Amino acid sequence: MLKTFRLGGLHPSDNKLSRSNSISECGLPETVFIPLSQHIGAPATACVAKGDKVKVGQLVAKASGFVSSNIHSSVSGTITSVDNLPDAGGIRRPTITIKVEGDEWLEDIDRTDTIIRNCNLDSKQIIEKISSAGIVGMGGATFPTHVKLSIPPDKKAECLIINGVECEPYLTSDHRVMLERGEEFLIGVRILMKAIDVNKAYIGIENNKRDAIDHISGLAANFEGIEVVPLKVRYPQGGEKQLIDAIIRRQVASGALPISVGAVVQNVSTTLAIYEAVQKNKPLFERVVTVTGKNIPTPANLMVRIGTPISFVIDKCGGLPEDTGKIVNGGPMMGRSMSNPDAGVTKGTSGILIFKEKESVRAAATTCIKCAKCVSVCPMGLEPYLLYKLSQRQLLAETEENRVFDCIECGCCSYTCPAALPLLDMIRLSKMEVMRIIRERNLAK
């Protein structure tokens, strides 16, 4: 029997329209827009200025704290500005604009196809290399990877868990990475095992990717300590706490981190980027992006340079359909609607999803019928209908008492609500306020 997590969840339609499309190069635009805040934590600080010449892989912004991340140029060319520009959501953020002039890479980046299996670095050196390369969680969370791998002295990692679930409908970038870059990916797993000093790694892959399960299982036979775990298809199994429960049957307590149960979780694309950083000296300046939608001419999985305008990427897939109602950064469940498609792709852009006008219109909200469907599907054991009501009334202390900060914003509650209530929207707003109050309270101590 296939494993899965024990609390809540649902199974939306897969719509994996691009699952059979091999990874192809997106190509270079005329200009890239590289935000300095494309990770959780403090924005990076620019170390280049207008007029500077840069090469592919060159450091252009330094991490400004421990929870921050280096940023590297994805192209060669001239810096035309370091200024506040609108991101995909329309919010103005510090951004480096580079005019593309050729494709000249730093000489110390290994661009050959040779696969390097052996890693002679120790744990500290591996983590330093990952930090230097600007690796962040590429499943969407964008948490700096070197921070996650820096385990506190009072904690001990027992296993590594690789998230190959890709449970969001439509998205297929991780699926294609496993199929096309499987050996490099598994070497990345071994590097991560060495970094956190564990002898066991599990790769969780949902059963709608049988080809990836079979392919990675065959390759993993040559990698000691790595086990592929087929999982029942169930959203949001890609959530860290849900994946840990599914694979090792341990539940992370409210407010706790995965390391509290001895687990460290990493994403497939992040793991490949770690291989490239450690073995090839390649910083994170490009990633695979799924471009898809029911009406897009040619859905694709594209290798895209960070900072490439989203509109350029869409044009590579046939352009924006006339009846487009919404462009989403990410998947349909947890992705965010874009208001500025001329903004650049970031390290966390796993997908660009095009919705038709009819698909993008929300149903009119009615009255809660007290069916409790939102409760039954919540993977965190919350009561979304109650949090919604408390949020409406600005009863922030009560929302905190009812664990609003445990919400992982998966959208299961809104998806299943027959009254079409904007449950997640309201919960997300109060969650932001409660987190602000908690931070202020902690600072006052």
Coordinates of C-alpha atoms in Angstrom, one line a residue:
M1 CA 0.0 0.0 0.0
L2 CA 1.3 3.4 -1.0
K3 CA 2.3 5.8 1.8
T4 CA 0.8 9.2 2.5
F5 CA 0.3 11.7 5.3
R6 CA -2.4 11.1 7.8
L7 CA -4.3 14.4 8.2
G8 CA -6.5 16.2 5.7
G9 CA -5.5 16.7 2.1
L10 CA -7.3 16.3 -1.2
H11 CA -6.7 15.3 -4.9
P12 CA -7.3 18.1 -7.4
S13 CA -7.0 17.3 -11.1
D14 CA -3.4 16.8 -12.1
N15 CA -3.4 18.7 -15.4
K16 CA 0.2 17.8 -16.0
L17 CA 0.0 19.0 -19.6
S18 CA 3.8 19.3 -20.0
R19 CA 4.9 16.0 -18.3
S20 CA 6.2 14.6 -21.6
N21 CA 8.0 17.8 -22.8
S22 CA 11.8 17.5 -22.4
I23 CA 13.7 20.5 -20.9
S24 CA 14.7 23.0 -23.6
E25 CA 16.6 26.2 -23.5
C26 CA 14.6 29.4 -23.3
G27 CA 17.3 31.5 -24.9
L28 CA 18.5 35.0 -23.9
P29 CA 16.4 38.1 -23.8
E30 CA 17.8 41.6 -24.6
T31 CA 17.6 42.6 -20.9
V32 CA 17.3 40.9 -17.6
F33 CA 15.8 42.2 -14.3
I34 CA 17.4 40.6 -11.3
P35 CA 15.7 41.4 -7.9
L36 CA 17.8 41.6 -4.8
S37 CA 15.0 40.0 -2.7
Q38 CA 14.2 36.6 -4.2
H39 CA 14.6 34.6 -1.1
I40 CA 13.3 34.5 2.5
G41 CA 15.3 36.8 4.8
A42 CA 17.2 40.1 4.3
P43 CA 17.6 41.3 0.7
A44 CA 21.0 41.0 -0.8
T45 CA 23.2 44.2 -1.1
A46 CA 24.3 45.1 -4.6
C47 CA 28.0 45.0 -5.2
V48 CA 27.9 46.4 -8.8
A49 CA 26.9 49.8 -10.1
K50 CA 25.6 51.3 -13.3
G51 CA 28.0 50.9 -16.1
D52 CA 29.8 47.9 -14.8
K53 CA 30.5 45.0 -17.1
V54 CA 29.6 41.5 -15.8
K55 CA 29.9 37.9 -16.9
V56 CA 27.6 34.9 -16.4
G57 CA 28.0 33.6 -12.8
Q58 CA 29.6 36.8 -11.4
L59 CA 28.5 37.9 -8.0
V60 CA 26.3 41.0 -8.3
A61 CA 24.8 41.2 -4.8
K62 CA 26.0 39.9 -1.5
A63 CA 24.0 38.3 1.3
S64 CA 23.3 40.9 3.9
G65 CA 23.0 38.6 6.8
F66 CA 22.9 34.9 7.8
V67 CA 19.4 34.5 6.6
S68 CA 20.0 36.0 3.2
S69 CA 21.5 34.8 -0.1
N70 CA 24.1 35.8 -2.7
I71 CA 22.9 36.7 -6.2
H72 CA 24.8 36.2 -9.4
S73 CA 24.5 37.5 -12.9
S74 CA 22.7 35.2 -15.3
V75 CA 24.1 36.9 -18.4
S76 CA 27.1 38.8 -19.6
G77 CA 26.6 42.5 -20.4
T78 CA 26.4 45.9 -18.9
I79 CA 24.6 47.1 -15.7
T80 CA 22.2 49.7 -16.8
S81 CA 20.6 50.4 -13.4
V82 CA 20.4 49.5 -9.8
D83 CA 17.0 50.8 -8.8
N84 CA 13.5 50.0 -7.4
L85 CA 11.4 48.3 -10.0
P86 CA 8.0 46.5 -9.9
D87 CA 8.3 42.7 -9.3
A88 CA 5.8 40.2 -10.7
G89 CA 3.2 41.3 -8.1
G90 CA 3.7 45.0 -8.8
I91 CA 5.6 45.8 -5.6
R92 CA 8.7 48.0 -6.2
R93 CA 11.9 46.2 -5.0
P94 CA 15.6 46.8 -5.5
T95 CA 16.5 45.3 -8.8
I96 CA 19.6 45.1 -11.0
T97 CA 19.0 45.6 -14.7
I98 CA 21.5 44.2 -17.2
K99 CA 21.7 44.7 -20.9
V100 CA 22.6 41.4 -22.5
E101 CA 25.8 41.4 -24.6
G102 CA 26.7 37.9 -25.6
D103 CA 27.0 34.9 -23.2
E104 CA 30.5 35.0 -21.6
W105 CA 30.8 32.8 -18.5
L106 CA 33.3 33.0 -15.7
E107 CA 36.2 30.7 -16.5
D108 CA 36.0 28.6 -13.3
I109 CA 32.5 27.3 -14.0
D110 CA 32.7 23.8 -15.5
R111 CA 30.5 23.8 -18.5
T112 CA 31.3 20.3 -19.7
D113 CA 28.8 17.4 -19.6
T114 CA 31.2 15.3 -17.6
I115 CA 29.4 13.9 -14.4
I116 CA 31.6 14.2 -11.3
R117 CA 30.6 11.6 -8.8
N118 CA 33.2 12.0 -6.0
C119 CA 33.0 14.9 -3.6
N120 CA 36.2 15.4 -1.4
L121 CA 34.9 18.4 0.6
D122 CA 33.9 18.1 4.2
S123 CA 30.6 19.2 5.6
K124 CA 31.6 22.7 6.4
Q125 CA 33.2 23.2 3.0
I126 CA 30.0 21.9 1.3
I127 CA 27.8 24.3 3.2
E128 CA 30.2 27.2 2.5
K129 CA 30.1 26.3 -1.3
I130 CA 26.3 26.2 -1.2
S131 CA 26.1 29.6 0.6
S132 CA 28.6 31.1 -1.9
A133 CA 26.5 29.9 -4.8
G134 CA 23.3 31.5 -3.6
I135 CA 21.3 28.3 -3.4
V136 CA 17.8 28.6 -2.0
G137 CA 14.8 26.3 -1.8
M138 CA 13.5 26.1 -5.4
G139 CA 10.1 24.6 -4.7
G140 CA 8.8 28.0 -4.0
A141 CA 9.7 28.7 -0.4
T142 CA 13.2 30.2 -1.3
F143 CA 14.6 29.6 2.2
P144 CA 18.5 29.9 2.0
T145 CA 19.7 26.4 1.8
H146 CA 22.9 26.9 3.8
V147 CA 20.8 28.0 6.8
K148 CA 18.7 24.9 6.7
L149 CA 21.8 22.7 6.5
S150 CA 23.4 24.6 9.5
I151 CA 22.0 22.3 12.2
P152 CA 22.0 23.7 15.7
P153 CA 24.4 22.1 18.1
D154 CA 21.6 20.7 20.3
K155 CA 20.0 18.9 17.3
K156 CA 21.0 15.9 15.3
A157 CA 19.8 15.0 11.8
E158 CA 18.9 11.3 11.4
C159 CA 17.8 11.3 7.7
L160 CA 17.5 13.4 4.6
I161 CA 14.2 13.6 2.8
I162 CA 14.1 14.7 -0.8
N163 CA 10.8 16.2 -2.0
G164 CA 10.1 14.8 -5.5
V165 CA 6.4 15.0 -4.9
E166 CA 5.5 18.1 -7.1
C167 CA 2.0 17.8 -5.9
E168 CA 0.8 21.2 -7.3
P169 CA -1.3 20.6 -10.4
Y170 CA 0.2 21.6 -13.8
L171 CA 3.9 21.8 -12.6
T172 CA 6.3 19.3 -14.1
S173 CA 9.8 20.9 -13.7
D174 CA 11.0 18.6 -10.9
H175 CA 9.6 15.6 -12.8
R176 CA 11.6 16.4 -15.9
V177 CA 14.8 17.0 -13.8
M178 CA 14.5 13.5 -12.3
L179 CA 14.0 12.0 -15.7
E180 CA 16.7 13.9 -17.5
R181 CA 19.3 14.7 -14.8
G182 CA 18.8 11.7 -12.6
E183 CA 22.5 10.8 -11.9
E184 CA 23.6 14.4 -11.2
F185 CA 20.5 14.7 -8.9
L186 CA 21.5 11.6 -7.0
I187 CA 25.0 12.8 -6.6
G188 CA 23.5 15.9 -5.1
V189 CA 21.6 13.8 -2.7
R190 CA 24.9 12.1 -1.6
I191 CA 26.5 15.6 -1.1
L192 CA 23.6 16.7 1.1
M193 CA 23.9 13.5 3.1
K194 CA 27.5 14.3 3.7
A195 CA 26.7 17.9 4.6
I196 CA 24.4 16.9 7.4
D197 CA 26.2 13.7 8.3
V198 CA 23.5 11.1 7.7
N199 CA 23.6 7.6 6.2
K200 CA 20.0 7.5 5.0
A201 CA 18.1 9.5 2.4
Y202 CA 14.5 9.0 1.2
I203 CA 13.2 10.4 -2.1
G204 CA 9.4 10.7 -2.0
I205 CA 7.8 10.6 -5.4
E206 CA 4.0 10.5 -6.0
N207 CA 2.6 7.6 -8.0
N208 CA 1.5 9.7 -10.9
K209 CA 5.2 9.8 -11.9
R210 CA 5.8 6.1 -12.3
D211 CA 8.5 6.8 -14.9
A212 CA 10.4 8.9 -12.5
I213 CA 10.0 6.3 -9.7
D214 CA 11.3 3.5 -11.9
H215 CA 14.2 5.6 -13.4
I216 CA 15.4 7.0 -10.0
S217 CA 15.0 3.6 -8.3
G218 CA 17.2 2.0 -11.0
L219 CA 19.9 4.6 -10.6
A220 CA 19.7 4.6 -6.8
A221 CA 20.8 1.0 -6.7
N222 CA 24.3 2.4 -7.3
F223 CA 24.0 4.9 -4.4
E224 CA 24.3 3.4 -0.9
G225 CA 21.7 4.7 1.6
I226 CA 19.3 6.2 -0.9
E227 CA 15.7 4.8 -1.0
V228 CA 12.9 5.8 -3.3
V229 CA 9.5 5.9 -1.6
P230 CA 6.5 5.8 -3.9
L231 CA 3.6 7.9 -2.5
K232 CA -0.1 8.0 -2.9
V233 CA -1.2 11.1 -5.0
R234 CA -2.4 13.6 -2.4
Y235 CA -2.2 17.3 -2.1
P236 CA -0.3 19.0 -0.3
Q237 CA 2.1 16.2 0.2
G238 CA 5.0 18.4 -0.9
G239 CA 4.7 20.4 2.4
E240 CA 7.6 19.5 4.6
K241 CA 5.5 18.4 7.6
Q242 CA 3.2 16.3 5.4
L243 CA 6.1 14.7 3.6
I244 CA 7.9 13.8 6.8
D245 CA 4.7 12.2 8.2
A246 CA 4.2 10.3 4.9
I247 CA 7.7 8.9 4.8
I248 CA 9.0 8.4 8.3
R249 CA 5.7 8.6 10.2
R250 CA 6.8 11.4 12.5
Q251 CA 4.8 14.5 13.1
V252 CA 6.4 17.9 13.6
A253 CA 4.8 19.8 16.5
S254 CA 3.2 23.2 16.2
G255 CA 5.8 25.9 15.8
A256 CA 8.7 23.3 15.5
L257 CA 11.0 22.7 12.5
P258 CA 11.7 19.4 10.7
I259 CA 15.0 19.0 12.5
S260 CA 13.0 18.5 15.7
V261 CA 12.1 15.0 14.5
G262 CA 15.6 14.4 13.0
A263 CA 14.7 15.2 9.4
V264 CA 16.1 17.7 6.8
V265 CA 14.0 18.2 3.7
Q266 CA 15.2 19.5 0.3
N267 CA 13.6 19.9 -3.1
V268 CA 14.6 18.1 -6.3
S269 CA 15.7 21.2 -8.3
T270 CA 17.5 22.5 -5.2
T271 CA 19.4 19.2 -5.0
L272 CA 20.5 19.4 -8.6
A273 CA 21.6 23.0 -8.1
I274 CA 23.7 21.8 -5.1
Y275 CA 25.4 19.2 -7.4
E276 CA 26.2 22.0 -9.9
A277 CA 27.5 24.4 -7.2
V278 CA 29.7 21.9 -5.4
Q279 CA 30.9 19.8 -8.3
K280 CA 30.8 22.3 -11.2
N281 CA 31.4 25.6 -9.3
K282 CA 28.2 26.9 -10.9
P283 CA 26.1 29.5 -8.9
L284 CA 22.3 29.4 -9.1
F285 CA 21.6 31.7 -12.0
E286 CA 19.2 29.5 -14.0
R287 CA 16.4 27.0 -13.4
V288 CA 13.8 24.9 -15.0
V289 CA 10.4 26.6 -15.3
T290 CA 7.1 24.9 -16.4
V291 CA 5.1 27.2 -18.7
T292 CA 1.6 25.8 -19.1
G293 CA -2.1 26.2 -19.2
K294 CA -5.1 24.7 -21.0
N295 CA -5.0 27.3 -23.7
I296 CA -1.3 28.0 -24.2
P297 CA -0.1 27.0 -27.7
T298 CA 2.9 24.9 -26.6
P299 CA 3.3 24.0 -22.9
A300 CA 7.0 23.5 -22.0
N301 CA 9.7 22.9 -19.4
L302 CA 12.3 25.6 -20.1
M303 CA 15.7 26.2 -18.7
V304 CA 15.5 29.9 -17.9
R305 CA 18.1 32.4 -16.8
I306 CA 17.2 34.3 -13.6
G307 CA 15.9 37.8 -14.4
T308 CA 14.5 36.8 -17.8
P309 CA 11.2 38.7 -18.3
I310 CA 8.2 36.5 -17.8
S311 CA 6.7 37.9 -20.9
F312 CA 9.7 36.7 -22.9
V313 CA 9.3 33.2 -21.5
I314 CA 5.6 33.1 -22.4
D315 CA 6.4 34.3 -26.0
K316 CA 8.8 31.3 -26.3
C317 CA 5.7 29.1 -25.8
G318 CA 3.6 30.7 -28.4
G319 CA 2.6 33.9 -26.7
L320 CA -0.3 34.9 -24.4
P321 CA -3.7 33.6 -25.6
E322 CA -6.3 36.3 -26.3
D323 CA -8.7 34.9 -23.7
T324 CA -6.1 35.0 -20.9
G325 CA -7.7 36.0 -17.6
K326 CA -4.8 35.5 -15.2
I327 CA -1.0 34.7 -15.1
V328 CA 0.1 32.8 -12.0
N329 CA 3.6 32.5 -10.6
G330 CA 3.7 28.9 -9.4
G331 CA 0.9 26.4 -9.3
P332 CA -2.9 27.0 -9.1
M333 CA -3.1 26.1 -5.3
M334 CA -0.3 28.2 -3.8
G335 CA 0.8 30.4 -6.6
R336 CA 0.4 34.1 -6.7
S337 CA -1.3 36.1 -9.5
M338 CA 1.0 38.3 -11.5
S339 CA 0.2 41.9 -12.4
N340 CA 3.5 42.7 -14.1
P341 CA 4.6 40.0 -16.6
D342 CA 7.6 42.1 -17.6
A343 CA 9.2 41.3 -14.3
G344 CA 12.0 38.8 -14.2
V345 CA 11.9 35.1 -13.3
T346 CA 13.3 34.5 -9.8
K347 CA 15.0 31.5 -8.1
G348 CA 11.5 30.5 -6.7
T349 CA 9.7 30.6 -10.1
S350 CA 8.8 26.9 -10.6
G351 CA 6.0 27.6 -13.0
I352 CA 4.2 30.2 -15.1
L353 CA 0.6 29.2 -15.4
I354 CA -1.9 30.8 -17.8
F355 CA -5.6 30.7 -16.9
K356 CA -8.3 31.4 -19.4
E357 CA -10.7 34.2 -18.5
K358 CA -13.5 31.7 -17.6
E359 CA -11.1 29.8 -15.3
S360 CA -9.8 32.9 -13.5
V361 CA -13.2 34.3 -12.3
R362 CA -14.1 33.4 -8.7
A363 CA -17.5 32.2 -7.8
A364 CA -19.5 34.7 -5.8
A365 CA -19.2 34.0 -2.0
T366 CA -22.4 33.0 -0.2
T367 CA -23.1 32.0 3.4
C368 CA -21.2 29.3 5.3
I369 CA -23.4 26.2 5.5
K370 CA -21.3 24.7 8.4
C371 CA -20.4 21.6 6.4
A372 CA -16.9 21.4 7.9
K373 CA -15.3 20.4 4.6
C374 CA -12.6 22.9 5.2
V375 CA -11.8 21.2 8.5
S376 CA -11.7 17.7 7.0
V377 CA -9.2 18.7 4.3
C378 CA -6.9 21.0 6.4
P379 CA -3.5 19.1 6.6
M380 CA -2.5 21.1 9.7
G381 CA -5.6 20.2 11.7
L382 CA -6.9 23.7 11.9
E383 CA -10.5 25.0 11.7
P384 CA -10.4 27.4 8.7
Y385 CA -14.1 28.5 9.1
L386 CA -13.3 29.7 12.6
L387 CA -10.1 31.4 11.7
Y388 CA -12.0 33.1 8.8
K389 CA -14.6 34.5 11.2
L390 CA -12.0 35.6 13.7
S391 CA -10.0 37.2 11.0
Q392 CA -13.0 39.1 9.7
R393 CA -13.5 40.6 13.1
Q394 CA -9.8 41.4 13.6
L395 CA -9.7 39.2 16.7
L396 CA -6.0 38.6 16.3
A397 CA -5.3 37.2 19.8
E398 CA -8.0 34.6 19.2
T399 CA -6.6 33.7 15.8
E400 CA -3.2 33.2 17.5
E401 CA -4.7 31.0 20.1
N402 CA -6.2 28.9 17.3
R403 CA -2.8 28.4 15.7
V404 CA -3.2 30.6 12.6
F405 CA 0.6 30.7 12.2
D406 CA 0.5 26.9 11.6
C407 CA -1.4 27.5 8.3
I408 CA 0.8 26.5 5.4
E409 CA -1.4 28.4 2.9
C410 CA -2.0 25.3 0.8
G411 CA -5.5 26.5 -0.2
C412 CA -7.3 23.2 0.5
C413 CA -9.9 25.0 2.5
S414 CA -10.8 27.5 -0.2
Y415 CA -10.7 24.8 -2.9
T416 CA -13.2 22.6 -1.1
C417 CA -15.6 25.3 0.2
P418 CA -19.1 25.0 -1.4
A419 CA -19.9 28.6 -0.3
A420 CA -16.8 29.9 -2.2
L421 CA -15.7 31.8 0.8
P422 CA -12.2 33.4 0.5
L423 CA -11.0 31.4 3.5
L424 CA -7.3 31.5 2.7
D425 CA -7.3 35.1 1.7
M426 CA -8.6 36.2 5.0
I427 CA -6.5 33.7 7.0
R428 CA -3.4 34.9 5.2
L429 CA -4.1 38.5 6.1
S430 CA -4.5 37.8 9.8
K431 CA -1.6 35.4 9.8
M432 CA 0.7 38.2 8.6
E433 CA -0.6 40.4 11.4
V434 CA -0.2 37.7 14.0
M435 CA 3.4 37.0 12.8
R436 CA 4.2 40.7 13.1
I437 CA 2.8 40.8 16.7
I438 CA 4.9 37.7 17.6
R439 CA 8.1 39.3 16.2
E440 CA 7.5 42.5 18.1
R441 CA 6.8 40.5 21.3
N442 CA 10.0 38.5 20.9
L443 CA 12.0 41.7 20.3
A444 CA 10.6 43.2 23.4
K445 CA 11.9 40.3 25.6

